[in-house]
Short mmCIF file of C-alpha atoms in Angstrom, two decimals:
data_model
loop_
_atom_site.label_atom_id
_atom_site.label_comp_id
_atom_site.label_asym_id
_atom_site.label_seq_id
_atom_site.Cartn_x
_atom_site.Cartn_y
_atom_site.Cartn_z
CA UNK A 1 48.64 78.26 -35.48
CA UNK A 2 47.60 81.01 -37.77
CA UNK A 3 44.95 81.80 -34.65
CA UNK A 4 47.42 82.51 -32.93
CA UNK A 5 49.02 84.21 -35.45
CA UNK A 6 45.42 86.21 -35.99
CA UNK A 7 45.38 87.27 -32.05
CA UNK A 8 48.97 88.15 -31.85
CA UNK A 9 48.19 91.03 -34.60
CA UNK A 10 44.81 92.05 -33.25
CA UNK A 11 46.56 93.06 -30.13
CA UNK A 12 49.08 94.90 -31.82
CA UNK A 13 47.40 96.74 -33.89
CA UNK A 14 44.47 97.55 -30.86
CA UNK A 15 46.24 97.94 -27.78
CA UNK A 16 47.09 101.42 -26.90
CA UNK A 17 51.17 102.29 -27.48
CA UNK A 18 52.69 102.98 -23.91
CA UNK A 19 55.69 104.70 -24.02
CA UNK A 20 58.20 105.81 -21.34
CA UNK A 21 57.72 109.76 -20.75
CA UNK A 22 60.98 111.13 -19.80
CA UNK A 23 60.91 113.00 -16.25
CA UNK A 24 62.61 116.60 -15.93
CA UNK A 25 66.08 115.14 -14.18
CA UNK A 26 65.89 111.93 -17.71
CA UNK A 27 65.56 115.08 -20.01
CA UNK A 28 68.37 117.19 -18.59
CA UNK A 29 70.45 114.76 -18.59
CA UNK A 30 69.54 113.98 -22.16
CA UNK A 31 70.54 117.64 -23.27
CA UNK A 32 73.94 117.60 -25.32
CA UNK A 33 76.44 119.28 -22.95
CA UNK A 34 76.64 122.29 -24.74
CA UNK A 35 73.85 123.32 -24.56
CA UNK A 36 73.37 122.62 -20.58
CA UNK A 37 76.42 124.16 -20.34
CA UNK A 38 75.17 127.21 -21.51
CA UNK A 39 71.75 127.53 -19.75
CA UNK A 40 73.98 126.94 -16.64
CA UNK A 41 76.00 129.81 -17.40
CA UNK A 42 72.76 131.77 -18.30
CA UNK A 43 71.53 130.93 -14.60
CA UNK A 44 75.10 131.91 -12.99
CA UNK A 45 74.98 135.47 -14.74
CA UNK A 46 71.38 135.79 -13.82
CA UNK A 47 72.04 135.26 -10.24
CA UNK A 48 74.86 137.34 -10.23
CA UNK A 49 73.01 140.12 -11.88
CA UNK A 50 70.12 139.53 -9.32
CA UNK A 51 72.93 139.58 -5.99
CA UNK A 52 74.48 143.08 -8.06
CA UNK A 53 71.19 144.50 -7.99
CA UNK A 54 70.41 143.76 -4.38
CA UNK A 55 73.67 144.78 -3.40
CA UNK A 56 73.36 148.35 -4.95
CA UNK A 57 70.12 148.52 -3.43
CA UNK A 58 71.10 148.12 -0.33
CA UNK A 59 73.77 150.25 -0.37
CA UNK A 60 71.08 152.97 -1.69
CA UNK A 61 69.25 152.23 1.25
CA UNK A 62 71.66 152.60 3.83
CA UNK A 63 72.86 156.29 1.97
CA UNK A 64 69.37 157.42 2.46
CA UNK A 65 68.90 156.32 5.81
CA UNK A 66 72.59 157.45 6.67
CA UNK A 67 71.28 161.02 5.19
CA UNK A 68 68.36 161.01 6.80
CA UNK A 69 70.21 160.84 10.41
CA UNK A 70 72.60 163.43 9.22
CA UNK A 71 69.79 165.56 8.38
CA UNK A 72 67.81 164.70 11.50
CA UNK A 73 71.31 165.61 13.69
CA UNK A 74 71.45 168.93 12.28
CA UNK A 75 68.20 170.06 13.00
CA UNK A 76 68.55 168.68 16.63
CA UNK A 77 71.96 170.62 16.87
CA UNK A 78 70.36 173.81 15.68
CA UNK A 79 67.14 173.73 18.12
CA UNK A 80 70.00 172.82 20.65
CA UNK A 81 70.22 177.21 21.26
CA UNK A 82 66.72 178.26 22.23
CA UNK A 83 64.87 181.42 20.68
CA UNK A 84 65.77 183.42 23.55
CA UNK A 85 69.25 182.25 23.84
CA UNK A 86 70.26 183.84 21.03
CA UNK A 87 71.89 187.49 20.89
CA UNK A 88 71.99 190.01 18.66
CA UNK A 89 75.42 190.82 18.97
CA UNK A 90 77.66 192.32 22.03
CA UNK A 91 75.24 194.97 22.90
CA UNK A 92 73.20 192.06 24.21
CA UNK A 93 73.42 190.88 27.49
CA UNK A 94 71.69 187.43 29.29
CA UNK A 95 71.41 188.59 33.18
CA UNK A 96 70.96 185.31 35.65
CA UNK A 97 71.07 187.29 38.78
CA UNK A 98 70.21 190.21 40.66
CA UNK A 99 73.85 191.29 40.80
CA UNK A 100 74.52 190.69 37.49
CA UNK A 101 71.53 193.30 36.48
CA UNK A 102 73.34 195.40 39.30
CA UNK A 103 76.64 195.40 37.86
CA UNK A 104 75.50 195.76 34.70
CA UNK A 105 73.19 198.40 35.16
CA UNK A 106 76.84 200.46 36.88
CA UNK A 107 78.89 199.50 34.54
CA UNK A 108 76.55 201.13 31.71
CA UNK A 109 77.75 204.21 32.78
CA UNK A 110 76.05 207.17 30.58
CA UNK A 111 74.32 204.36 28.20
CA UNK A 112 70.81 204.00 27.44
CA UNK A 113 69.89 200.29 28.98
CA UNK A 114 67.04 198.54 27.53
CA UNK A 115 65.76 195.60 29.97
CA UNK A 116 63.57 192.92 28.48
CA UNK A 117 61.84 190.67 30.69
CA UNK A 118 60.75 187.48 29.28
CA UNK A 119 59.42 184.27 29.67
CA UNK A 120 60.40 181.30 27.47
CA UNK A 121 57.01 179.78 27.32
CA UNK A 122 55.85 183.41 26.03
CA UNK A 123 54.19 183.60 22.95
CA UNK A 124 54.46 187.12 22.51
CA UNK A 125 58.06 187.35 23.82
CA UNK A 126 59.19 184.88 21.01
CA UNK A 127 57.23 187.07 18.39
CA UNK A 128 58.97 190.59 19.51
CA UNK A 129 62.09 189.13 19.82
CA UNK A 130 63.41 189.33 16.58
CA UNK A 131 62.98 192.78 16.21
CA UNK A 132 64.16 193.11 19.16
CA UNK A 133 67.17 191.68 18.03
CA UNK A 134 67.58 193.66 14.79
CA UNK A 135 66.91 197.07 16.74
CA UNK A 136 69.80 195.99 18.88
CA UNK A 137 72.05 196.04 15.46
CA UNK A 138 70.96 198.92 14.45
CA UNK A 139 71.80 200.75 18.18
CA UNK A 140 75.00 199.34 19.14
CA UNK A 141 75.85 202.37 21.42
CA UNK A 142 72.44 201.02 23.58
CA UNK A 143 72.78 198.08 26.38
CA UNK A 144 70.20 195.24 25.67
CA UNK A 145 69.50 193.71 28.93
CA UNK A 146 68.07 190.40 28.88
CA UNK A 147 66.46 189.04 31.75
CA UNK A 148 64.65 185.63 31.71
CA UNK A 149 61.18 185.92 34.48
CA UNK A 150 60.99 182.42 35.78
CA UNK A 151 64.71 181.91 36.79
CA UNK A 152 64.83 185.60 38.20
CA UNK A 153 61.25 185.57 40.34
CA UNK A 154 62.43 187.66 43.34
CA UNK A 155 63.97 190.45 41.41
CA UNK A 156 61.25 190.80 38.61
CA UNK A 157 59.04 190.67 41.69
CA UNK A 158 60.39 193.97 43.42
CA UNK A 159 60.62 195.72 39.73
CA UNK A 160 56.76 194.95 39.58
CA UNK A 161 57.18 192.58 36.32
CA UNK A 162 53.52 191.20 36.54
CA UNK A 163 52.90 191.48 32.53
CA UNK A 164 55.61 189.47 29.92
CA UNK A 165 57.24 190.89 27.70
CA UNK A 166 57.98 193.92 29.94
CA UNK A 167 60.68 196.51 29.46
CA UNK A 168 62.93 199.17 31.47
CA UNK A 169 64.66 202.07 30.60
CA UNK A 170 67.29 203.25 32.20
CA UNK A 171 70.20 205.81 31.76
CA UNK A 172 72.91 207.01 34.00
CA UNK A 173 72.25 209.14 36.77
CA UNK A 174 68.40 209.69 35.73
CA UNK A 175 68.08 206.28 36.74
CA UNK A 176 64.48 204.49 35.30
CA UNK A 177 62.96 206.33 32.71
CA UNK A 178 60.38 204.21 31.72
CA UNK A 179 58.73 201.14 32.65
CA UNK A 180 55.44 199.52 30.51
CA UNK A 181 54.61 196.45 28.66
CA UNK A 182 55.07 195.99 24.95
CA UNK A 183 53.95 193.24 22.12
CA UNK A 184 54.95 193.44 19.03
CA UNK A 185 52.09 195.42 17.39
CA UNK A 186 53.23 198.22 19.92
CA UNK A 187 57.21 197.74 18.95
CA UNK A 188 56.90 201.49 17.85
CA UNK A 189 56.40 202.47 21.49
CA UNK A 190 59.95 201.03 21.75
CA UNK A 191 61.49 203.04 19.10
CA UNK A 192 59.86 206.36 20.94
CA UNK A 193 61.13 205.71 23.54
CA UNK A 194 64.81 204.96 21.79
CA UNK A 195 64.12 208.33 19.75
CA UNK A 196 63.41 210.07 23.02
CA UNK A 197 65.76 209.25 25.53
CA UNK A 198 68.75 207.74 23.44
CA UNK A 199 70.11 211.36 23.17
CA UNK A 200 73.98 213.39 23.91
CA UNK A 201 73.74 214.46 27.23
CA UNK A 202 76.63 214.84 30.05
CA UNK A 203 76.21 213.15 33.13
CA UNK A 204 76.82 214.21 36.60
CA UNK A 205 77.67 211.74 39.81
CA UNK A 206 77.22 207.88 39.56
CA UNK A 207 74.23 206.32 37.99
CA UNK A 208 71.30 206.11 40.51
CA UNK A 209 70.35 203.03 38.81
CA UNK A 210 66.89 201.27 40.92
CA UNK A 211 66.53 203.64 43.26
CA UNK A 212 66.07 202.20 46.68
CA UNK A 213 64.54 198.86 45.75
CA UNK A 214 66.40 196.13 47.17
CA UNK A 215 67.13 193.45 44.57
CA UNK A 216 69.24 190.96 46.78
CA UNK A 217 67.10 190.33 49.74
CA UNK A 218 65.43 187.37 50.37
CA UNK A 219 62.67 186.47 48.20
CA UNK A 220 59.16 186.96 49.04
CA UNK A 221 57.48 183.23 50.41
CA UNK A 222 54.00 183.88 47.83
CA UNK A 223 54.89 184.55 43.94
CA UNK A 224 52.58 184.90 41.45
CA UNK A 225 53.18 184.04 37.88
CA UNK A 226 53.65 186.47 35.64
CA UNK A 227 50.68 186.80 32.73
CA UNK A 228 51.90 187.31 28.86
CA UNK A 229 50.73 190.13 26.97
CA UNK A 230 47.94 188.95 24.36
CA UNK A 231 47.62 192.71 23.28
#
């Protein structure tokens, strides 16, 4: 008996102590409800503080991206008129036909007519043009003719356009008074010519305007294209 006694103690005291460890659902559920309670609040307000943040975010993103259109729209609106669509003012005519230049050439009357011929894939047309423009402020009393190479072939053509940009003068019954090519370097050419010709003067009979070139026959079959003025 007191063998058994003897063994009974030896394994007590020797054999290792197992105890239950608690798993993570045993120890949640072992936390007073107060405090689970609160870490369960402490969760909600994080996730709602995480959902406000994504949601303000978002709407960041879409404000920016919403600007960015706006932004992109504009500029597309404003490239929408062309460099040489634009006018300086009244004194500044497009011409899209041979009777248009006609007409507007007799209509002038007594006026100094500038004629610019142009092509829109012209560097050097695009570069003069703005002064062009700003000398056409500064002259309202002087037609600006504006006449656009590749839709007007045949008529450049007979006015022996060969050269872009190219300008006429013309005034009442003298008819042409100059014809020559002009970049901008040479803009002061223009304003001689202005100085020279844009002057009081009475006029006599109708304007001779061309001459005897015929504008509104049928175009010639061959057509070369016209060169741009690197000079």
């Amino acid at each position: 008996m007191a063998d058994v006694v003897h063994r009974s103690v030896f394994c007590l005291h020797y054999s290792p102590l197992v105890l239950p460890f608690p798993s993570a659902s045993s120890s949640k559920l072992s936390l007073p409800s107060k405090i689970l309670s609160r870490n369960l609040r402490l969760e909600h307000e994080e996730s709602s503080q995480r959902f406000l943040w994504v949601t303000e975010f978002s709407s960041f993103l879409r404000s920016r991206s919403a600007s960015h259109v706006k932004a992109r729209d504009s500029v597309a609106e404003g490239d929408e008129q062309k460099w040489w669509e634009k006018n300086a003012g009244p004194n500044m005519v497009d011409i899209h036909s041979a009777q248009e230049f006609l007409d507007a050439l007799r209509d002038a009357g007594d006026r100094l007519v500038i004629v610019e011929f142009y092509g829109t894939w012209c560097g050097s047309c695009r570069a003069l043009f703005p002064k062009l423009c700003k000398t056409a402020e500064e002259h309202p009393e002087i037609l600006f003719l504006k006449v656009n190479f590749d839709a007007n072939k045949p008529m450049c053509k007979r006015l022996n356009v060969r050269v872009l940009p190219y300008f006429h003068f013309y005034r009442g019954t003298d008819g042409q008074l100059e014809s020559f090519s002009c970049s901008l370097v040479k803009f002061q050419k223009i304003k001689d010519c202005i100085a020279m010709h844009n002057t009081a003067r009475c006029s006599i009979g109708q304007p001779t305007g061309i001459g005897n070139i015929d504008l509104l026959a049928s175009p010639d079959a061959k057509d070369k294209p016209a060169e741009a003025n690197s000079r």
